[in-house]
């Protein structure tokens, strides 16, 4: 996979090019996906630097957020109220949406069931999730992309690491992508 930045006709375009070989004797296949396109002024290199700095800043902010903070933010977005945590680590309770009794807040970082609940919530918001897994020479990569109903990308998160648990990588990428989508919507984007 290659991430390409190119300029032309007053725009700066971020494009992902993926190539793979489906079998040993098969011809390589390639897919080109435009991730974003932004208008730029006369100085396209300044716009490129700003886009790269923004992406790096978002990654840094997400990596600084603790699992606890991420879990609380996602629960609040999903409609949980009256959140409370006790002396026991990971023990968060609250009132779920609707007329249900107090319960444990979902933990989509650790539970496949809770991650499925988060995916279902995203679908209820009108979002489409695209999950990709890649094996590189020395590590696995999990990427989750959030699209709105018009198939425009709202947010994405990629986790590159040498962890042995690919499901944990996918769940972390899911949580970060959803948080980015929430930030984009709060900043005035569409969902």
XYZ file of N, CA and C in Angstrom:
573
model
N 0.843 -1.181 0.000
C 0.000 0.000 0.000
C 0.881 1.235 0.000
N 0.451 2.218 -0.761
C 1.192 3.471 -0.850
C 0.205 4.607 -0.683
N 0.548 5.576 0.150
C -0.259 6.772 0.327
C 0.380 7.867 -0.510
N -0.374 8.441 -1.443
C 0.161 9.425 -2.379
C -0.539 10.756 -2.158
N 0.240 11.815 -2.104
C -0.301 13.168 -2.068
C 0.034 13.817 -3.404
N -0.977 14.395 -4.066
C -0.699 15.059 -5.332
C -1.543 16.319 -5.448
N -1.026 17.251 -6.227
C -1.723 18.516 -6.411
C -2.097 18.664 -7.875
N -3.113 19.437 -8.101
C -3.528 19.703 -9.475
C -4.810 20.493 -9.499
N -4.885 21.465 -10.371
C -6.080 22.280 -10.562
C -6.635 22.829 -9.254
N -5.758 23.337 -8.407
C -6.193 23.995 -7.179
C -6.631 23.071 -6.066
N -6.305 21.771 -6.145
C -6.675 20.845 -5.078
C -5.470 20.026 -4.642
N -5.549 19.570 -3.414
C -4.566 18.635 -2.880
C -5.322 17.343 -2.604
N -4.871 16.255 -3.208
C -5.590 14.990 -3.116
C -4.738 13.961 -2.381
N -5.372 13.253 -1.448
C -4.725 12.160 -0.721
C -5.316 10.864 -1.281
N -4.463 10.018 -1.859
C -4.917 8.800 -2.531
C -4.194 7.589 -1.966
N -4.938 6.515 -1.730
C -4.363 5.257 -1.269
C -4.343 4.295 -2.456
N -3.159 3.771 -2.767
C -3.005 2.804 -3.851
C -2.619 1.475 -3.225
N -3.448 0.447 -3.465
C -3.194 -0.885 -2.916
C -3.006 -1.864 -4.062
N -1.957 -2.649 -3.989
C -1.714 -3.687 -4.985
C -1.520 -5.016 -4.272
N -2.021 -6.094 -4.860
C -1.870 -7.417 -4.279
C -1.898 -8.452 -5.390
N -1.423 -9.626 -5.081
C -1.431 -10.744 -6.026
C -2.343 -11.813 -5.421
N -3.523 -12.078 -6.033
C -4.475 -13.031 -5.461
C -3.968 -14.464 -5.397
N -3.045 -14.834 -6.223
C -2.462 -16.180 -6.227
C -1.048 -16.102 -6.765
N -0.316 -17.181 -6.647
C 1.082 -17.140 -7.072
C 1.229 -16.929 -8.572
N 0.313 -17.456 -9.381
C 0.427 -17.317 -10.832
C -0.433 -16.179 -11.383
N -1.235 -15.572 -10.537
C -2.157 -14.534 -11.000
C -1.432 -13.209 -11.224
N -2.045 -12.391 -12.078
C -1.500 -11.054 -12.309
C -1.798 -10.181 -11.093
N -0.904 -9.250 -10.786
C -1.175 -8.344 -9.661
C -2.410 -7.488 -9.947
N -3.140 -7.169 -8.900
C -4.301 -6.294 -9.011
C -4.028 -5.044 -8.192
N -4.568 -3.935 -8.644
C -4.387 -2.675 -7.927
C -5.732 -1.993 -7.748
N -5.838 -1.265 -6.660
C -7.039 -0.498 -6.364
C -6.594 0.898 -5.955
N -7.242 1.916 -6.498
C -6.924 3.299 -6.177
C -8.139 3.894 -5.482
N -7.915 4.499 -4.313
C -9.018 5.071 -3.537
C -8.639 6.484 -3.112
N -9.451 7.469 -3.484
C -9.217 8.841 -3.058
C -9.740 8.988 -1.635
N -8.848 9.349 -0.706
C -9.229 9.480 0.693
C -9.739 10.878 1.008
N -9.112 11.896 0.423
C -9.578 13.260 0.655
C -9.119 14.147 -0.488
N -9.838 15.236 -0.669
C -9.477 16.211 -1.690
C -9.829 17.577 -1.132
N -8.828 18.436 -1.024
C -9.039 19.745 -0.427
C -8.564 20.829 -1.378
N -9.310 21.955 -1.445
C -8.844 23.064 -2.276
C -7.600 23.691 -1.645
N -6.679 24.133 -2.498
C -5.459 24.772 -2.004
C -5.215 26.059 -2.769
N -4.458 26.924 -2.134
C -4.078 28.177 -2.773
C -2.868 27.969 -3.658
N -2.144 29.041 -3.869
C -0.984 28.992 -4.753
C 0.122 28.107 -4.192
N 0.226 28.037 -2.869
C 1.319 27.277 -2.262
C 0.828 25.895 -1.829
N 0.856 24.945 -2.746
C 0.354 23.599 -2.465
C 1.221 22.872 -1.456
N 2.524 23.153 -1.426
C 3.395 22.470 -0.480
C 3.069 22.865 0.955
N 2.682 24.115 1.174
C 2.253 24.539 2.506
C 0.991 23.785 2.901
N 0.060 23.629 1.970
C -1.169 22.879 2.250
C -0.850 21.426 2.572
N 0.101 20.839 1.845
C 0.503 19.460 2.115
C 1.103 19.341 3.507
N 1.973 20.276 3.877
C 2.570 20.258 5.212
C 1.497 20.389 6.286
N 0.502 21.252 6.052
C -0.588 21.423 7.017
C -1.398 20.138 7.153
N -1.679 19.460 6.024
C -2.444 18.217 6.067
C -1.672 17.139 6.827
N -0.377 17.020 6.559
C 0.440 16.029 7.257
C 0.529 16.335 8.742
N 0.675 17.618 9.104
C 0.739 18.002 10.515
C -0.582 17.702 11.212
N -1.712 17.950 10.521
C -3.030 17.670 11.099
C -3.192 16.173 11.354
N -2.789 15.352 10.386
C -2.882 13.900 10.538
C -2.017 13.421 11.694
N -0.786 13.930 11.783
C 0.117 13.541 12.872
C -0.437 13.986 14.213
N -1.024 15.183 14.272
C -1.596 15.690 15.518
C -2.770 14.830 15.965
N -3.637 14.409 15.026
C -4.776 13.552 15.367
C -4.298 12.209 15.899
N -3.274 11.626 15.260
C -2.733 10.346 15.727
C -2.186 10.485 17.139
N -1.470 11.588 17.400
C -0.877 11.802 18.718
C -1.958 11.953 19.776
N -3.017 12.720 19.463
C -4.109 12.913 20.414
C -4.779 11.589 20.740
N -5.046 10.771 19.724
C -5.698 9.487 19.950
C -4.808 8.541 20.743
N -3.497 8.574 20.493
C -2.621 7.652 21.206
C -2.429 8.081 22.655
N -2.650 9.377 22.957
C -2.529 9.849 24.334
C -3.775 9.519 25.159
N -4.903 9.291 24.515
C -6.139 8.986 25.225
C -6.031 7.586 25.829
N -6.361 7.467 27.109
C -6.294 6.157 27.757
C -7.488 5.301 27.332
N -7.375 4.004 27.543
C -8.482 3.099 27.233
C -9.728 3.499 28.014
N -9.548 3.903 29.279
C -10.658 4.319 30.142
C -11.366 5.540 29.542
N -10.582 6.555 29.127
C -11.170 7.764 28.542
C -11.894 7.449 27.231
N -11.295 6.574 26.435
C -11.903 6.194 25.162
C -13.238 5.481 25.405
N -13.254 4.593 26.366
C -14.465 3.831 26.687
C -15.585 4.761 27.158
N -15.246 5.731 27.998
C -16.246 6.677 28.500
C -16.784 7.544 27.364
N -15.901 8.050 26.518
C -16.329 8.904 25.402
C -17.261 8.146 24.458
N -16.924 6.891 24.157
C -17.774 6.088 23.273
C -19.121 5.790 23.928
N -19.117 5.479 25.219
C -20.368 5.187 25.929
C -21.285 6.408 25.930
N -20.717 7.585 26.192
C -21.530 8.808 26.182
C -22.113 9.059 24.792
N -21.321 8.821 23.765
C -21.814 9.015 22.395
C -22.955 8.051 22.083
N -22.887 6.834 22.636
C -23.913 5.822 22.380
C -25.164 6.028 23.237
N -25.159 7.066 24.079
C -26.351 7.393 24.847
C -26.352 6.948 26.293
N -25.250 6.409 26.791
C -25.175 6.022 28.195
C -25.094 7.277 29.056
N -25.770 7.254 30.201
C -25.762 8.404 31.111
C -25.412 7.946 32.523
N -25.227 8.910 33.395
C -24.952 8.654 34.815
C -23.809 7.643 34.987
N -22.712 7.879 34.262
C -21.574 6.965 34.329
C -20.872 7.092 35.672
N -20.420 5.961 36.172
C -19.727 5.934 37.461
C -18.686 4.825 37.416
N -17.536 5.065 38.001
C -16.511 4.031 38.085
C -16.052 3.951 39.523
N -15.755 2.753 39.938
C -15.431 2.485 41.329
C -13.952 2.213 41.483
N -13.594 1.683 42.612
C -12.198 1.411 42.943
C -11.601 0.304 42.093
N -12.409 -0.498 41.485
C -11.928 -1.633 40.711
C -11.619 -1.210 39.269
N -10.404 -1.459 38.767
C -10.053 -1.037 37.409
C -10.973 -1.664 36.366
N -11.392 -0.843 35.409
C -12.236 -1.336 34.328
C -13.699 -1.501 34.696
N -14.074 -1.165 35.905
C -15.437 -1.356 36.392
C -16.202 -0.049 36.200
N -16.894 0.091 35.082
C -17.660 1.302 34.789
C -19.115 0.889 34.616
N -19.997 1.592 35.311
C -21.428 1.316 35.184
C -22.139 2.588 34.750
N -23.359 2.425 34.274
C -24.149 3.570 33.866
C -25.540 3.138 33.469
N -26.333 4.119 33.078
C -27.690 3.855 32.608
C -27.665 3.774 31.086
N -28.022 2.610 30.531
C -28.019 2.469 29.068
C -29.158 3.263 28.442
N -29.099 3.488 27.136
C -30.192 4.190 26.468
C -31.502 3.414 26.622
N -32.593 4.131 26.703
C -33.891 3.479 26.877
C -34.208 3.332 28.353
N -35.189 2.516 28.648
C -35.643 2.323 30.028
C -35.092 1.041 30.614
N -33.798 0.898 30.629
C -33.199 -0.323 31.158
C -32.471 -0.004 32.459
N -32.292 -1.018 33.308
C -31.622 -0.780 34.589
C -30.119 -0.544 34.405
N -29.507 -0.016 35.443
C -28.064 0.246 35.467
C -27.311 -1.027 35.078
N -26.242 -0.866 34.306
C -25.513 -2.022 33.795
C -24.054 -1.631 33.594
N -23.241 -2.617 33.238
C -21.838 -2.355 32.925
C -21.748 -1.695 31.557
N -20.921 -0.666 31.456
C -20.714 0.044 30.195
C -19.930 -0.864 29.243
N -20.324 -0.930 27.979
C -19.610 -1.780 27.022
C -18.126 -1.413 26.931
N -17.304 -2.418 26.672
C -15.870 -2.202 26.504
C -15.451 -2.744 25.131
N -15.643 -1.938 24.069
C -15.345 -2.427 22.722
C -13.862 -2.672 22.467
N -13.002 -2.209 23.361
C -11.565 -2.479 23.206
C -11.215 -3.910 23.584
N -11.975 -4.497 24.499
C -11.639 -5.819 25.025
C -12.613 -6.921 24.629
N -13.826 -6.547 24.245
C -14.863 -7.548 23.991
C -15.347 -7.484 22.542
N -15.335 -8.634 21.867
C -15.867 -8.687 20.500
C -17.362 -8.377 20.492
N -18.063 -8.832 21.528
C -19.505 -8.570 21.619
C -19.770 -7.068 21.727
N -18.991 -6.386 22.573
C -19.171 -4.944 22.735
C -18.726 -4.183 21.484
N -17.705 -4.693 20.793
C -17.284 -4.075 19.527
C -18.401 -4.214 18.493
N -19.099 -5.351 18.509
C -20.233 -5.547 17.600
C -21.360 -4.565 17.931
N -21.561 -4.294 19.220
C -22.568 -3.304 19.627
C -22.201 -1.922 19.088
N -20.897 -1.578 19.148
C -20.441 -0.289 18.634
C -20.640 -0.218 17.116
N -20.341 -1.306 16.416
C -20.564 -1.344 14.961
C -22.052 -1.143 14.642
N -22.916 -1.819 15.406
C -24.362 -1.683 15.191
C -24.810 -0.247 15.454
N -24.248 0.379 16.472
C -24.576 1.774 16.762
C -24.164 2.661 15.587
N -22.986 2.404 15.018
C -22.514 3.183 13.862
C -23.480 3.057 12.691
N -23.967 1.848 12.444
C -24.934 1.630 11.369
C -26.196 2.435 11.651
N -26.615 2.479 12.915
C -27.772 3.277 13.302
C -27.568 4.768 13.077
N -26.311 5.209 13.068
C -25.993 6.614 12.799
C -25.953 6.904 11.297
N -26.099 5.844 10.488
C -26.018 6.010 9.043
C -24.598 5.910 8.518
N -23.708 5.352 9.311
C -22.305 5.217 8.908
C -22.056 3.809 8.397
N -21.116 3.705 7.491
C -20.671 2.408 6.983
C -19.225 2.220 7.418
N -18.905 1.038 7.911
C -17.544 0.749 8.365
C -16.857 -0.169 7.367
N -15.626 0.156 7.047
C -14.812 -0.686 6.170
C -13.608 -1.133 6.992
N -13.422 -2.440 7.124
C -12.320 -2.989 7.915
C -11.346 -3.674 6.968
N -10.073 -3.345 7.114
C -9.032 -3.934 6.270
C -7.937 -4.500 7.164
N -7.391 -5.642 6.769
C -6.243 -6.233 7.466
C -5.150 -6.478 6.439
N -3.920 -6.184 6.821
C -2.783 -6.431 5.933
C -1.650 -7.039 6.734
N -0.952 -7.959 6.121
C 0.260 -8.509 6.720
C 1.438 -7.921 5.970
N 2.273 -7.225 6.695
C 3.502 -6.698 6.101
C 4.637 -7.637 6.469
N 5.831 -7.308 6.072
C 6.955 -8.214 6.307
C 7.185 -8.494 7.780
N 7.007 -7.499 8.631
C 7.314 -7.703 10.045
C 6.175 -7.338 10.987
N 5.022 -6.951 10.460
C 3.920 -6.588 11.346
C 2.585 -6.698 10.634
N 1.528 -6.686 11.452
C 0.159 -6.684 10.946
C -0.346 -5.258 10.971
N -1.303 -4.977 10.104
C -1.928 -3.664 10.086
C -3.435 -3.864 10.073
N -4.126 -3.142 10.933
C -5.590 -3.124 10.920
C -6.014 -1.693 10.627
N -6.963 -1.520 9.719
C -7.433 -0.183 9.354
C -8.952 -0.212 9.320
N -9.559 0.799 9.932
C -11.011 0.952 9.903
C -11.308 2.324 9.311
N -12.187 2.352 8.320
C -12.583 3.602 7.674
C -14.079 3.779 7.898
N -14.485 4.983 8.293
C -15.896 5.301 8.515
C -16.370 6.157 7.343
N -17.458 5.719 6.685
C -18.055 6.455 5.570
C -19.453 6.902 5.983
N -19.904 8.033 5.437
C -21.285 8.445 5.662
C -22.167 7.839 4.569
N -23.454 8.207 4.562
C -24.392 7.593 3.620
C -24.068 7.926 2.167
N -23.359 9.004 1.923
C -22.978 9.372 0.559
C -21.634 8.754 0.171
N -21.166 7.797 0.978
C -19.894 7.094 0.757
C -18.684 8.015 0.820
N -18.823 9.143 1.522
C -17.663 10.008 1.742
C -16.979 9.562 3.017
N -15.667 9.541 2.986
C -14.917 9.147 4.180
C -15.036 10.237 5.232
N -15.420 9.839 6.446
C -15.489 10.767 7.566
C -14.206 10.680 8.371
N -13.762 9.460 8.630
C -12.595 9.265 9.487
C -11.977 7.909 9.199
N -10.724 7.766 9.623
C -10.035 6.483 9.473
C -9.012 6.346 10.584
N -8.695 5.123 10.918
C -7.648 4.846 11.897
C -6.911 3.594 11.459
N -5.587 3.649 11.516
C -4.754 2.508 11.159
C -3.869 2.163 12.340
N -3.838 0.900 12.707
C -2.989 0.431 13.798
C -1.926 -0.478 13.200
N -0.678 -0.043 13.259
C 0.468 -0.847 12.827
C 1.176 -1.327 14.079
N 1.325 -2.612 14.235
C 2.045 -3.089 15.409
C 2.408 -4.555 15.253
N 3.178 -5.027 16.188
C 3.620 -6.419 16.160
C 2.838 -7.263 17.161
N 1.685 -6.763 17.635
C 0.873 -7.539 18.573
C 0.476 -8.850 17.926
N 0.322 -9.871 18.752
C -0.102 -11.173 18.247
C -1.609 -11.285 18.122
N -2.356 -10.308 18.641
C -3.808 -10.391 18.668
C -4.420 -9.479 17.599
N -4.735 -10.005 16.415
C -5.286 -9.149 15.365
C -6.662 -8.583 15.715
N -7.445 -9.286 16.529
C -8.764 -8.773 16.908
C -8.636 -7.541 17.796
N -7.660 -7.529 18.673
C -7.422 -6.354 19.524
C -7.039 -5.153 18.649
N -6.206 -5.383 17.643
C -5.825 -4.300 16.727
C -7.056 -3.757 16.013
N -7.898 -4.670 15.551
C -9.106 -4.246 14.840
C -10.032 -3.458 15.764
N -10.191 -3.926 17.002
C -11.071 -3.216 17.944
C -10.525 -1.828 18.267
N -9.204 -1.709 18.436
C -8.595 -0.409 18.714
C -8.764 0.523 17.514
N -8.536 0.016 16.308
C -8.729 0.832 15.102
C -10.187 1.268 14.981
N -11.120 0.371 15.310
C -12.545 0.700 15.278
C -12.854 1.848 16.231
N -12.409 1.732 17.475
C -12.695 2.764 18.475
C -12.117 4.112 18.060
N -10.879 4.108 17.587
C -10.248 5.370 17.181
C -10.943 5.980 15.968
N -11.343 5.156 15.004
C -12.035 5.678 13.821
C -13.382 6.277 14.207
N -14.104 5.623 15.109
C -15.399 6.151 15.551
C -15.202 7.464 16.303
N -14.184 7.542 17.147
C -13.913 8.795 17.856
C -13.578 9.914 16.873
N -12.810 9.612 15.846
C -12.485 10.624 14.828
C -13.749 11.063 14.087
N -14.627 10.107 13.794
C -15.883 10.448 13.124
C -16.726 11.353 14.017
N -16.775 11.054 15.307
C -17.514 11.903 16.247
C -16.923 13.307 16.280
N -15.585 13.399 16.299
C -14.926 14.709 16.285
C -15.256 15.472 15.004
N -15.267 14.764 13.866
C -15.574 15.408 12.587
C -17.004 15.935 12.575
N -17.930 15.159 13.118
C -19.330 15.586 13.167
C -19.478 16.790 14.091
N -18.814 16.745 15.252
C -18.887 17.866 16.192
C -18.267 19.128 15.610
N -17.270 18.959 14.731
C -16.601 20.110 14.121
C -17.392 20.667 12.936
N -18.544 20.082 12.662
C -19.381 20.609 11.597
C -19.453 19.745 10.364
N -18.826 18.574 10.400
C -18.914 17.656 9.267
C -20.269 16.988 9.252
N -20.515 16.225 8.218
C -21.794 15.527 8.105
C -21.626 14.070 8.453
N -22.689 13.481 8.932
C -22.693 12.045 9.203
C -23.953 11.443 8.655
